[in-house]
């Protein structure tokens, strides 16, 4: 597939670019692309997505800290797919599934998410998505420190017990299988916005 990668020089993009090529994809400019992938910044992503949709290119987006719904409406109008995931690590998606199940039985929960100090949004998109799966108003604690990549723990408290569900991404290579899966599936998705890797995991 011919792919236009926005954010190629960033922390995720610099790992993702060679992985896409190793998987047989070709990195091209947007006007030749069959799909666009964006790992940039909240202030840049919306313009990137709009540019892609205006050239009839479906989008796979891993940038968090923005509202994708207006772009999703544009994608639907144009009969194109916009796939947005707060986290492309498959282990993180499984953590969220397990947390949703635990929340049925242990409704008191708090989330602690830890990322490197360069991450601009807090709380993270993954933490917000996890909180939406749980009952009540779940507190989120955000930590930004050098040396961290992406880590999240969901703590469930009950009388005399504590359940902790944790996912750690120690490098950006953790996101590669999820991005490759999204690219494989994106054109088969319905037009408009699809949120979360969970939507395409069997």
Coordinates of C-alpha atoms in Angstrom, one line a residue:
X1 CA 0.0 0.0 0.0
X2 CA 1.2 3.5 -0.7
X3 CA 1.2 5.4 2.6
X4 CA 1.7 9.1 3.4
X5 CA 3.2 9.2 7.0
X6 CA 2.7 12.5 8.9
X7 CA 5.1 12.8 11.8
X8 CA 7.9 10.7 10.2
X9 CA 10.6 12.5 12.2
X10 CA 8.8 12.1 15.6
X11 CA 9.3 9.5 18.3
X12 CA 6.6 7.1 16.9
X13 CA 7.1 8.1 13.3
X14 CA 10.8 7.4 13.3
X15 CA 10.2 3.8 14.4
X16 CA 7.1 3.4 12.3
X17 CA 8.6 4.5 9.0
X18 CA 11.1 1.6 8.6
X19 CA 8.5 -0.9 10.0
X20 CA 6.0 0.1 7.3
X21 CA 8.6 -0.3 4.6
X22 CA 9.7 -3.7 6.1
X23 CA 6.0 -4.8 5.9
X24 CA 6.0 -4.0 2.2
X25 CA 4.3 -0.6 2.2
X26 CA 5.7 2.3 0.2
X27 CA 6.0 5.8 1.8
X28 CA 4.9 8.5 -0.6
X29 CA 3.6 12.0 -0.7
X30 CA -0.1 12.6 0.1
X31 CA -1.1 13.1 -3.6
X32 CA 0.0 9.5 -4.4
X33 CA -1.2 7.9 -1.2
X34 CA -3.8 5.1 -0.7
X35 CA -3.9 5.8 3.0
X36 CA -2.6 8.4 5.4
X37 CA -1.1 7.7 8.9
X38 CA -0.7 10.6 11.4
X39 CA 1.4 10.6 14.6
X40 CA 2.0 14.3 15.0
X41 CA 0.7 16.8 17.5
X42 CA -2.8 18.0 18.6
X43 CA -2.4 21.4 16.9
X44 CA -1.4 19.8 13.6
X45 CA -3.5 16.6 13.2
X46 CA -6.8 18.2 12.2
X47 CA -5.3 20.0 9.2
X48 CA -3.4 16.9 8.2
X49 CA -6.6 14.8 8.3
X50 CA -8.6 17.4 6.4
X51 CA -5.9 17.6 3.7
X52 CA -6.0 13.8 3.3
X53 CA -9.8 13.6 3.2
X54 CA -9.9 16.4 0.6
X55 CA -7.7 14.2 -1.6
X56 CA -9.9 11.2 -1.0
X57 CA -7.4 9.4 1.2
X58 CA -8.6 7.4 4.2
X59 CA -6.8 8.1 7.5
X60 CA -5.3 6.2 10.4
X61 CA -4.5 8.5 13.3
X62 CA -2.6 7.8 16.5
X63 CA -2.4 11.5 17.7
X64 CA -4.4 12.2 20.8
X65 CA -5.5 15.5 22.4
X66 CA -8.0 16.6 19.7
X67 CA -11.6 16.1 18.8
X68 CA -11.9 13.9 15.8
X69 CA -15.7 14.1 15.4
X70 CA -15.8 17.1 13.0
X71 CA -13.3 15.3 10.8
X72 CA -15.4 12.2 11.1
X73 CA -18.4 14.1 9.7
X74 CA -16.3 15.2 6.7
X75 CA -15.1 11.7 6.2
X76 CA -18.6 10.4 6.2
X77 CA -19.7 13.1 3.7
X78 CA -16.9 12.0 1.3
X79 CA -17.5 8.3 1.8
X80 CA -14.1 7.8 3.4
X81 CA -12.8 6.2 6.6
X82 CA -11.2 8.0 9.5
X83 CA -9.8 5.5 12.1
X84 CA -8.6 7.0 15.3
X85 CA -7.1 5.1 18.2
X86 CA -5.8 6.5 21.5
X87 CA -3.4 3.6 21.8
X88 CA -2.2 1.2 19.1
X89 CA -0.6 -1.2 21.5
X90 CA -2.6 -4.4 21.5
X91 CA -1.8 -5.0 25.1
X92 CA -3.3 -1.7 26.1
X93 CA -6.5 -2.6 24.3
X94 CA -6.7 -5.8 26.3
X95 CA -6.0 -3.9 29.5
X96 CA -9.0 -1.7 28.7
X97 CA -11.2 -4.8 28.0
X98 CA -10.2 -6.4 31.3
X99 CA -10.8 -3.1 33.2
X100 CA -14.3 -2.8 31.7
X101 CA -15.0 -6.4 32.9
X102 CA -13.6 -5.7 36.4
X103 CA -15.6 -2.5 36.7
X104 CA -18.8 -4.6 36.6
X105 CA -17.9 -6.1 40.0
X106 CA -15.6 -3.5 41.6
X107 CA -17.1 -0.1 40.8
X108 CA -14.5 2.0 42.8
X109 CA -11.6 2.6 40.5
X110 CA -8.8 5.1 39.9
X111 CA -6.4 5.4 36.9
X112 CA -2.7 6.3 37.0
X113 CA -1.2 7.0 33.6
X114 CA 2.5 7.8 33.1
X115 CA 4.2 9.2 30.0
X116 CA 7.4 11.0 29.0
X117 CA 7.6 14.7 29.8
X118 CA 7.3 15.6 26.1
X119 CA 3.7 14.4 25.9
X120 CA 1.5 17.4 25.5
X121 CA -2.0 16.2 26.5
X122 CA -2.9 15.1 30.1
X123 CA -4.7 13.0 30.8
X124 CA -3.8 10.7 28.0
X125 CA -6.3 9.6 25.4
X126 CA -6.0 6.0 26.6
X127 CA -6.8 7.0 30.2
X128 CA -9.9 9.0 29.1
X129 CA -11.1 6.1 27.0
X130 CA -10.6 3.7 29.9
X131 CA -12.5 5.9 32.3
X132 CA -15.4 6.0 29.9
X133 CA -15.7 2.2 30.1
X134 CA -16.0 2.3 33.9
X135 CA -18.9 3.2 36.2
X136 CA -19.0 6.6 37.9
X137 CA -16.6 9.5 37.7
X138 CA -13.2 7.8 37.7
X139 CA -10.3 10.0 38.9
X140 CA -7.2 10.0 36.5
X141 CA -3.8 10.8 37.8
X142 CA -1.3 11.9 35.2
X143 CA 2.5 11.7 35.6
X144 CA 4.9 13.3 33.1
X145 CA 8.6 12.4 33.7
X146 CA 11.7 11.9 31.5
X147 CA 12.5 8.2 30.8
X148 CA 8.9 7.1 30.6
X149 CA 7.2 5.9 27.4
X150 CA 3.6 4.9 28.0
X151 CA 2.3 3.2 31.1
X152 CA -1.2 2.9 32.7
X153 CA -2.5 1.2 35.8
X154 CA -6.2 0.8 36.7
X155 CA -6.7 0.2 40.4
X156 CA -9.9 -1.3 41.7
X157 CA -10.6 -1.2 45.4
X158 CA -13.0 -3.4 47.4
X159 CA -13.4 -4.3 51.0
X160 CA -10.1 -6.0 52.0
X161 CA -8.8 -6.3 48.4
X162 CA -7.1 -4.4 45.6
X163 CA -7.1 -5.4 41.9
X164 CA -4.5 -3.8 39.7
X165 CA -4.5 -4.0 35.9
X166 CA -1.4 -2.6 34.3
X167 CA 0.1 -2.1 30.8
X168 CA 3.6 -0.9 30.1
X169 CA 4.9 0.1 26.7
X170 CA 8.7 0.2 27.0
X171 CA 9.3 1.3 23.4
X172 CA 7.4 2.6 20.5
X173 CA 7.7 -0.7 18.7
X174 CA 4.7 -1.7 20.8
X175 CA 2.5 0.3 18.5
X176 CA 3.6 -1.2 15.2
X177 CA 1.3 -4.3 15.1
X178 CA -1.7 -2.2 15.8
X179 CA -0.9 0.3 13.1
X180 CA -0.3 -2.5 10.5
X181 CA -3.7 -4.0 11.5
X182 CA -5.5 -0.7 11.2
X183 CA -4.0 -0.2 7.7
X184 CA -5.1 -3.7 6.7
X185 CA -8.7 -3.0 7.9
X186 CA -9.2 0.7 7.2
X187 CA -10.7 0.4 3.8
X188 CA -13.3 -2.2 4.9
X189 CA -14.6 0.1 7.7
X190 CA -17.8 2.1 7.2
X191 CA -17.4 5.7 6.1
X192 CA -16.9 8.2 8.9
X193 CA -15.2 7.9 12.2
X194 CA -14.2 4.6 13.9
X195 CA -12.7 4.9 17.3
X196 CA -10.3 2.5 19.0
X197 CA -8.3 -0.5 18.1
X198 CA -10.9 -2.6 19.9
X199 CA -13.3 -2.0 17.0
X200 CA -11.1 -4.0 14.6
X201 CA -9.8 -6.7 16.9
X202 CA -11.6 -10.0 16.4

